[in-house]
Amino acid sequence: MTGRGAVADVVERSGIATTAMAEIVHAVLSPEEFDLFARFAHRRTLRAGDCLFRRGHRGSSMFVIAEGEIELDFGEDLVLKRLAGSEFFGELGLLIGDHLRSADARATCDTDVLELGHVDFHRLVETEPGLIAYFLRRTIMRVVGNEQALISQLRRRNHDLETALDNLYVTTHQLSHTRELVRTDELTGLHNRRGLALYLQECRAHEEGPAQGLLLIDCDRFKQINDEFGHQAGDRVLQSVANILRSMAGADDLACRLGGDEFCLLLRRANAEIVQHAAEFVLTAVHGLIERSHGTPHVCFLSIGASLVHPTADWSEWYANADRALYQAKRDGGDRLCWPHDVVETG
């Protein structure tokens, strides 16, 4: 046989095998089978919309459609299946006995079905064992094929679900990251003014009320550092100040860069002694860094204005009190802490 003839023979045999497989798997009775089943089955008439059985109910009969149409609904977003003349379904109930139905079976129009129970089926086997053997072989192949298709569909759904969850995680991460960017100062990583505003909103909604202590902090002679050593050195100084404030802030406190070389530290639970201690810690940390630095500065001296927060006051009043104290510290030469009561009124 030539190569072309061999290929043609394979194709022909493959086509025959495919056709045979389709006949085996397809849930349609041949005319001979239908006539045989009709001799022993019980005929039932359904009106449009009548339910033959429901998903999850137990059953031990199989059915063949004589006339009309049955819709099988497997639920959970699976594809509906419509069966018509000579097609059979529910055979697992017959073969297994007392089987849980996997779908709702409903007539879409006036329909006649043939119902076969165990006794009816045994009479079929005794009458035409060869024909029934072929039917059983076809049924088993169909069940296996359906199960494989269902497993494949569930795998695809599982893959789609995993993909959706991954996308949701990425989107959530991006939203969280965007939210942090909106409220975070890019240079120092502290909260910015928007972050401060959101924090104050959260404080108002909190049953414990607003923060109790405020430090307003300004870098001494920061412009001189920028002019003499460049903006990169100035950025490094701001980052060092931010690190000191970050180390001082507790879990409920807020360290913030208000802009330029101005910072603030809001202490959630504080009295005058705690605020004083926090400010002294910041000044001491600055001194330690300055003593260890040589050449290009890594930090600079700070002026700090401190105030306690009154529960009935708003942010503008807190800021004004601390700001007056801050400028008193600057007028006194910087590198110090002042309270509102330290302010010397000038004419």
GROMACS .gro file of C-alpha atoms in nm:
model
  347
    1MET     CA    1   0.000   0.000   0.000
    2THR     CA    2   0.136   0.343  -0.093
    3GLY     CA    3   0.191   0.617   0.165
    4ARG     CA    4  -0.110   0.811   0.036
    5GLY     CA    5  -0.325   0.498   0.044
    6ALA     CA    6  -0.214   0.419   0.400
    7VAL     CA    7  -0.302   0.770   0.512
    8ALA     CA    8  -0.641   0.746   0.343
    9ASP     CA    9  -0.703   0.412   0.511
   10VAL     CA   10  -0.613   0.556   0.852
   11VAL     CA   11  -0.839   0.858   0.795
   12GLU     CA   12  -1.124   0.634   0.686
   13ARG     CA   13  -1.083   0.403   0.984
   14SER     CA   14  -1.052   0.706   1.211
   15GLY     CA   15  -1.376   0.846   1.073
   16ILE     CA   16  -1.552   0.515   1.133
   17ALA     CA   17  -1.418   0.502   1.490
   18THR     CA   18  -1.526   0.861   1.554
   19THR     CA   19  -1.874   0.791   1.423
   20ALA     CA   20  -1.898   0.476   1.631
   21MET     CA   21  -1.784   0.665   1.943
   22ALA     CA   22  -2.042   0.937   1.878
   23GLU     CA   23  -2.312   0.670   1.851
   24ILE     CA   24  -2.192   0.507   2.173
   25VAL     CA   25  -2.180   0.829   2.375
   26HIS     CA   26  -2.491   0.994   2.231
   27ALA     CA   27  -2.797   0.939   2.455
   28VAL     CA   28  -3.041   0.839   2.181
   29LEU     CA   29  -3.209   0.502   2.147
   30SER     CA   30  -3.210   0.334   1.809
   31PRO     CA   31  -3.555   0.257   1.661
   32GLU     CA   32  -3.516  -0.107   1.764
   33GLU     CA   33  -3.420  -0.009   2.120
   34PHE     CA   34  -3.703   0.244   2.143
   35ASP     CA   35  -3.962  -0.014   2.034
   36LEU     CA   36  -3.822  -0.262   2.286
   37PHE     CA   37  -3.823  -0.009   2.572
   38ALA     CA   38  -4.175   0.107   2.481
   39ARG     CA   39  -4.305  -0.251   2.520
   40PHE     CA   40  -4.211  -0.268   2.889
   41ALA     CA   41  -4.209   0.099   3.005
   42HIS     CA   42  -4.485   0.299   3.169
   43ARG     CA   43  -4.593   0.598   2.968
   44ARG     CA   44  -4.628   0.932   3.150
   45THR     CA   45  -4.772   1.256   3.017
   46LEU     CA   46  -4.633   1.592   3.134
   47ARG     CA   47  -4.772   1.939   3.074
   48ALA     CA   48  -4.546   2.233   2.987
   49GLY     CA   49  -4.363   2.338   3.305
   50ASP     CA   50  -4.424   2.011   3.493
   51CYS     CA   51  -4.123   1.888   3.692
   52LEU     CA   52  -4.036   1.520   3.650
   53PHE     CA   53  -3.779   1.519   3.932
   54ARG     CA   54  -3.557   1.766   4.117
   55ARG     CA   55  -3.185   1.788   4.180
   56GLY     CA   56  -3.090   1.608   4.502
   57HIS     CA   57  -3.403   1.391   4.512
   58ARG     CA   58  -3.356   1.016   4.510
   59GLY     CA   59  -3.471   0.812   4.212
   60SER     CA   60  -3.449   0.456   4.073
   61SER     CA   61  -3.604   0.498   3.726
   62MET     CA   62  -3.476   0.602   3.387
   63PHE     CA   63  -3.674   0.788   3.122
   64VAL     CA   64  -3.699   0.800   2.744
   65ILE     CA   65  -3.866   1.087   2.561
   66ALA     CA   66  -4.143   0.964   2.331
   67GLU     CA   67  -4.265   1.309   2.227
   68GLY     CA   68  -4.188   1.664   2.335
   69GLU     CA   69  -3.883   1.805   2.513
   70ILE     CA   70  -3.723   1.785   2.859
   71GLU     CA   71  -3.486   2.049   3.000
   72LEU     CA   72  -3.216   1.937   3.247
   73ASP     CA   73  -3.091   2.211   3.479
   74PHE     CA   74  -2.772   2.113   3.665
   75GLY     CA   75  -2.754   2.444   3.855
   76GLU     CA   76  -2.443   2.640   3.960
   77ASP     CA   77  -2.421   2.823   3.628
   78LEU     CA   78  -2.376   2.497   3.433
   79VAL     CA   79  -2.517   2.479   3.081
   80LEU     CA   80  -2.881   2.372   3.048
   81LYS     CA   81  -2.935   2.056   2.846
   82ARG     CA   82  -3.245   2.000   2.629
   83LEU     CA   83  -3.346   1.647   2.526
   84ALA     CA   84  -3.602   1.547   2.262
   85GLY     CA   85  -3.748   1.237   2.095
   86SER     CA   86  -3.585   0.897   2.168
   87GLU     CA   87  -3.322   1.053   2.400
   88PHE     CA   88  -3.289   0.892   2.744
   89PHE     CA   89  -3.180   1.027   3.083
   90GLY     CA   90  -3.175   0.933   3.453
   91GLU     CA   91  -3.020   0.594   3.375
   92LEU     CA   92  -2.793   0.606   3.682
   93GLY     CA   93  -3.104   0.586   3.900
   94LEU     CA   94  -3.194   0.265   3.725
   95LEU     CA   95  -2.843   0.114   3.725
   96ILE     CA   96  -2.738   0.219   4.076
   97GLY     CA   97  -3.076   0.234   4.247
   98ASP     CA   98  -3.187   0.506   4.489
   99HIS     CA   99  -2.956   0.755   4.317
  100LEU     CA  100  -2.945   1.129   4.394
  101ARG     CA  101  -3.056   1.318   4.084
  102SER     CA  102  -2.795   1.565   3.955
  103ALA     CA  103  -3.040   1.797   3.776
  104ASP     CA  104  -3.392   1.932   3.770
  105ALA     CA  105  -3.591   1.768   3.487
  106ARG     CA  106  -3.872   1.986   3.354
  107ALA     CA  107  -4.099   1.961   3.049
  108THR     CA  108  -4.069   2.266   2.821
  109CYS     CA  109  -4.386   2.169   2.635
  110ASP     CA  110  -4.650   1.895   2.650
  111THR     CA  111  -4.432   1.582   2.666
  112ASP     CA  112  -4.473   1.205   2.682
  113VAL     CA  113  -4.197   1.002   2.849
  114LEU     CA  114  -4.137   0.630   2.899
  115GLU     CA  115  -4.044   0.539   3.258
  116LEU     CA  116  -3.857   0.215   3.332
  117GLY     CA  117  -3.795   0.076   3.680
  118HIS     CA  118  -3.586  -0.224   3.790
  119VAL     CA  119  -3.853  -0.484   3.717
  120ASP     CA  120  -3.913  -0.338   3.370
  121PHE     CA  121  -3.540  -0.338   3.295
  122HIS     CA  122  -3.492  -0.701   3.402
  123ARG     CA  123  -3.768  -0.800   3.161
  124LEU     CA  124  -3.581  -0.611   2.886
  125VAL     CA  125  -3.260  -0.801   2.965
  126GLU     CA  126  -3.439  -1.136   2.950
  127THR     CA  127  -3.601  -1.045   2.618
  128GLU     CA  128  -3.306  -0.895   2.425
  129PRO     CA  129  -2.979  -0.946   2.622
  130GLY     CA  130  -2.756  -0.856   2.324
  131LEU     CA  131  -2.933  -0.528   2.251
  132ILE     CA  132  -2.936  -0.434   2.619
  133ALA     CA  133  -2.563  -0.517   2.653
  134TYR     CA  134  -2.489  -0.271   2.374
  135PHE     CA  135  -2.715  -0.013   2.544
  136LEU     CA  136  -2.531  -0.060   2.875
  137ARG     CA  137  -2.193  -0.024   2.708
  138ARG     CA  138  -2.307   0.298   2.546
  139THR     CA  139  -2.449   0.424   2.875
  140ILE     CA  140  -2.126   0.358   3.066
  141MET     CA  141  -1.922   0.538   2.799
  142ARG     CA  142  -2.159   0.833   2.819
  143VAL     CA  143  -2.141   0.852   3.198
  144VAL     CA  144  -1.760   0.843   3.186
  145GLY     CA  145  -1.759   1.108   2.913
  146ASN     CA  146  -1.996   1.332   3.109
  147GLU     CA  147  -1.788   1.297   3.424
  148GLN     CA  148  -1.470   1.383   3.236
  149ALA     CA  149  -1.639   1.685   3.080
  150LEU     CA  150  -1.765   1.794   3.421
  151ILE     CA  151  -1.418   1.757   3.576
  152SER     CA  152  -1.270   1.957   3.290
  153GLN     CA  153  -1.535   2.227   3.335
  154LEU     CA  154  -1.476   2.242   3.710
  155ARG     CA  155  -1.102   2.271   3.652
  156ARG     CA  156  -1.162   2.560   3.414
  157ARG     CA  157  -1.393   2.726   3.667
  158ASN     CA  158  -1.136   2.672   3.941
  159HIS     CA  159  -0.869   2.825   3.718
  160ASP     CA  160  -1.096   3.118   3.640
  161LEU     CA  161  -1.166   3.162   4.012
  162GLU     CA  162  -0.795   3.157   4.095
  163THR     CA  163  -0.732   3.413   3.821
  164ALA     CA  164  -1.014   3.633   3.954
  165LEU     CA  165  -0.875   3.609   4.308
  166ASP     CA  166  -0.526   3.696   4.184
  167ASN     CA  167  -0.665   3.997   3.998
  168LEU     CA  168  -0.862   4.099   4.306
  169TYR     CA  169  -0.548   4.074   4.520
  170VAL     CA  170  -0.348   4.283   4.274
  171THR     CA  171  -0.624   4.544   4.251
  172THR     CA  172  -0.659   4.559   4.631
  173HIS     CA  173  -0.284   4.594   4.665
  174GLN     CA  174  -0.279   4.871   4.406
  175LEU     CA  175  -0.566   5.052   4.579
  176SER     CA  176  -0.392   5.022   4.916
  177HIS     CA  177  -0.068   5.143   4.764
  178THR     CA  178  -0.246   5.434   4.596
  179ARG     CA  179  -0.416   5.520   4.924
  180GLU     CA  180  -0.080   5.525   5.100
  181LEU     CA  181   0.073   5.740   4.826
  182VAL     CA  182  -0.211   5.992   4.861
  183ARG     CA  183  -0.152   6.034   5.235
  184THR     CA  184   0.227   5.984   5.246
  185ASP     CA  185   0.512   6.229   5.192
  186GLU     CA  186   0.730   6.088   4.912
  187LEU     CA  187   1.066   6.210   5.050
  188THR     CA  188   1.035   6.111   5.416
  189GLY     CA  189   0.767   5.842   5.422
  190LEU     CA  190   0.580   6.031   5.694
  191HIS     CA  191   0.218   6.136   5.656
  192ASN     CA  192   0.160   6.452   5.456
  193ARG     CA  193  -0.103   6.720   5.514
  194ARG     CA  194  -0.373   6.502   5.357
  195GLY     CA  195  -0.270   6.213   5.581
  196LEU     CA  196  -0.294   6.448   5.878
  197ALA     CA  197  -0.645   6.559   5.775
  198LEU     CA  198  -0.759   6.196   5.744
  199TYR     CA  199  -0.604   6.115   6.081
  200LEU     CA  200  -0.791   6.404   6.243
  201GLN     CA  201  -1.117   6.281   6.088
  202GLU     CA  202  -1.056   5.937   6.232
  203CYS     CA  203  -0.980   6.089   6.571
  204ARG     CA  204  -1.310   6.277   6.574
  205ALA     CA  205  -1.498   5.954   6.504
  206HIS     CA  206  -1.305   5.770   6.778
  207GLU     CA  207  -1.479   5.740   7.112
  208GLU     CA  208  -1.161   5.847   7.295
  209GLY     CA  209  -1.164   6.180   7.117
  210PRO     CA  210  -0.876   6.372   6.956
  211ALA     CA  211  -0.504   6.346   7.022
  212GLN     CA  212  -0.390   6.512   7.346
  213GLY     CA  213  -0.047   6.655   7.263
  214LEU     CA  214   0.108   6.840   6.968
  215LEU     CA  215   0.471   6.914   6.880
  216LEU     CA  216   0.525   7.158   6.594
  217ILE     CA  217   0.883   7.127   6.467
  218ASP     CA  218   1.089   7.347   6.236
  219CYS     CA  219   1.448   7.305   6.113
  220ASP     CA  220   1.688   7.580   6.219
  221ARG     CA  221   1.878   7.755   5.937
  222PHE     CA  222   1.767   7.492   5.686
  223LYS     CA  223   1.798   7.734   5.392
  224GLN     CA  224   2.165   7.783   5.481
  225ILE     CA  225   2.223   7.406   5.454
  226ASN     CA  226   2.060   7.396   5.110
  227ASP     CA  227   2.260   7.697   4.989
  228GLU     CA  228   2.594   7.572   5.120
  229PHE     CA  229   2.573   7.196   5.067
  230GLY     CA  230   2.300   7.155   4.802
  231HIS     CA  231   1.947   7.018   4.799
  232GLN     CA  232   2.060   6.657   4.825
  233ALA     CA  233   2.214   6.732   5.164
  234GLY     CA  234   1.895   6.918   5.258
  235ASP     CA  235   1.686   6.612   5.167
  236ARG     CA  236   1.909   6.394   5.382
  237VAL     CA  237   1.857   6.630   5.678
  238LEU     CA  238   1.478   6.613   5.634
  239GLN     CA  239   1.492   6.234   5.619
  240SER     CA  240   1.696   6.222   5.941
  241VAL     CA  241   1.443   6.441   6.122
  242ALA     CA  242   1.165   6.216   5.991
  243ASN     CA  243   1.343   5.905   6.123
  244ILE     CA  244   1.373   6.059   6.469
  245LEU     CA  245   1.002   6.147   6.476
  246ARG     CA  246   0.909   5.805   6.345
  247SER     CA  247   1.105   5.637   6.624
  248MET     CA  248   0.930   5.857   6.880
  249ALA     CA  249   0.574   5.799   6.752
  250GLY     CA  250   0.373   5.522   6.913
  251ALA     CA  251   0.122   5.298   6.735
  252ASP     CA  252  -0.160   5.552   6.778
  253ASP     CA  253   0.051   5.866   6.729
  254LEU     CA  254   0.113   6.047   6.402
  255ALA     CA  255   0.438   6.191   6.266
  256CYS     CA  256   0.380   6.424   5.973
  257ARG     CA  257   0.576   6.644   5.735
  258LEU     CA  258   0.359   6.950   5.686
  259GLY     CA  259   0.574   7.080   5.402
  260GLY     CA  260   0.921   7.223   5.344
  261ASP     CA  261   1.117   7.186   5.669
  262GLU     CA  262   0.813   7.188   5.897
  263PHE     CA  263   0.702   6.876   6.083
  264CYS     CA  264   0.455   6.786   6.355
  265LEU     CA  265   0.407   6.501   6.600
  266LEU     CA  266   0.058   6.430   6.735
  267LEU     CA  267   0.056   6.226   7.056
  268ARG     CA  268  -0.264   6.029   7.102
  269ARG     CA  269  -0.249   5.990   7.480
  270ALA     CA  270  -0.042   6.254   7.657
  271ASN     CA  271  -0.014   6.507   7.936
  272ALA     CA  272   0.232   6.794   7.977
  273GLU     CA  273   0.501   6.563   8.116
  274ILE     CA  274   0.475   6.316   7.827
  275VAL     CA  275   0.482   6.595   7.566
  276GLN     CA  276   0.784   6.753   7.737
  277HIS     CA  277   0.964   6.419   7.742
  278ALA     CA  278   0.890   6.358   7.373
  279ALA     CA  279   1.029   6.699   7.273
  280GLU     CA  280   1.343   6.651   7.484
  281PHE     CA  281   1.398   6.310   7.326
  282VAL     CA  282   1.385   6.465   6.978
  283LEU     CA  283   1.630   6.742   7.071
  284THR     CA  284   1.869   6.497   7.239
  285ALA     CA  285   1.863   6.266   6.935
  286VAL     CA  286   1.948   6.559   6.709
  287HIS     CA  287   2.241   6.659   6.929
  288GLY     CA  288   2.376   6.303   6.922
  289LEU     CA  289   2.366   6.290   6.541
  290ILE     CA  290   2.530   6.631   6.505
  291GLU     CA  291   2.813   6.530   6.739
  292ARG     CA  292   2.886   6.223   6.528
  293SER     CA  293   2.865   6.396   6.189
  294HIS     CA  294   3.163   6.551   6.012
  295GLY     CA  295   3.162   6.758   5.696
  296THR     CA  296   2.826   6.742   5.517
  297PRO     CA  297   2.547   6.770   5.777
  298HIS     CA  298   2.311   6.478   5.825
  299VAL     CA  299   2.073   6.665   6.052
  300CYS     CA  300   2.024   7.015   6.192
  301PHE     CA  301   1.911   7.178   6.512
  302LEU     CA  302   1.535   7.204   6.567
  303SER     CA  303   1.293   7.450   6.718
  304ILE     CA  304   0.986   7.296   6.878
  305GLY     CA  305   0.656   7.447   6.986
  306ALA     CA  306   0.448   7.230   7.218
  307SER     CA  307   0.086   7.248   7.324
  308LEU     CA  308  -0.179   7.035   7.485
  309VAL     CA  309  -0.497   6.980   7.288
  310HIS     CA  310  -0.833   7.081   7.431
  311PRO     CA  311  -1.110   6.832   7.337
  312THR     CA  312  -1.349   7.109   7.229
  313ALA     CA  313  -1.092   7.293   7.013
  314ASP     CA  314  -1.020   7.223   6.646
  315TRP     CA  315  -0.697   7.178   6.454
  316SER     CA  316  -0.655   7.546   6.368
  317GLU     CA  317  -0.653   7.638   6.737
  318TRP     CA  318  -0.407   7.359   6.822
  319TYR     CA  319  -0.182   7.469   6.541
  320ALA     CA  320  -0.201   7.838   6.636
  321ASN     CA  321  -0.100   7.769   6.997
  322ALA     CA  322   0.192   7.546   6.899
  323ASP     CA  323   0.294   7.785   6.620
  324ARG     CA  324   0.323   8.079   6.860
  325ALA     CA  325   0.541   7.866   7.086
  326LEU     CA  326   0.751   7.754   6.788
  327TYR     CA  327   0.828   8.108   6.679
  328GLN     CA  328   0.918   8.200   7.036
  329ALA     CA  329   1.171   7.914   7.027
  330LYS     CA  330   1.313   8.054   6.703
  331ARG     CA  331   1.329   8.407   6.843
  332ASP     CA  332   1.520   8.268   7.139
  333GLY     CA  333   1.787   8.127   6.906
  334GLY     CA  334   1.642   7.787   6.815
  335ASP     CA  335   1.749   7.442   6.932
  336ARG     CA  336   1.491   7.447   7.208
  337LEU     CA  337   1.135   7.374   7.317
  338CYS     CA  338   0.877   7.638   7.402
  339TRP     CA  339   0.520   7.620   7.533
  340PRO     CA  340   0.246   7.878   7.468
  341HIS     CA  341   0.295   8.019   7.818
  342ASP     CA  342   0.660   8.092   7.725
  343VAL     CA  343   0.555   8.330   7.449
  344VAL     CA  344   0.667   8.686   7.507
  345GLU     CA  345   0.423   8.932   7.354
  346THR     CA  346   0.595   9.205   7.153
  347GLY     CA  347   0.445   9.539   7.077
   0.00000   0.00000   0.00000
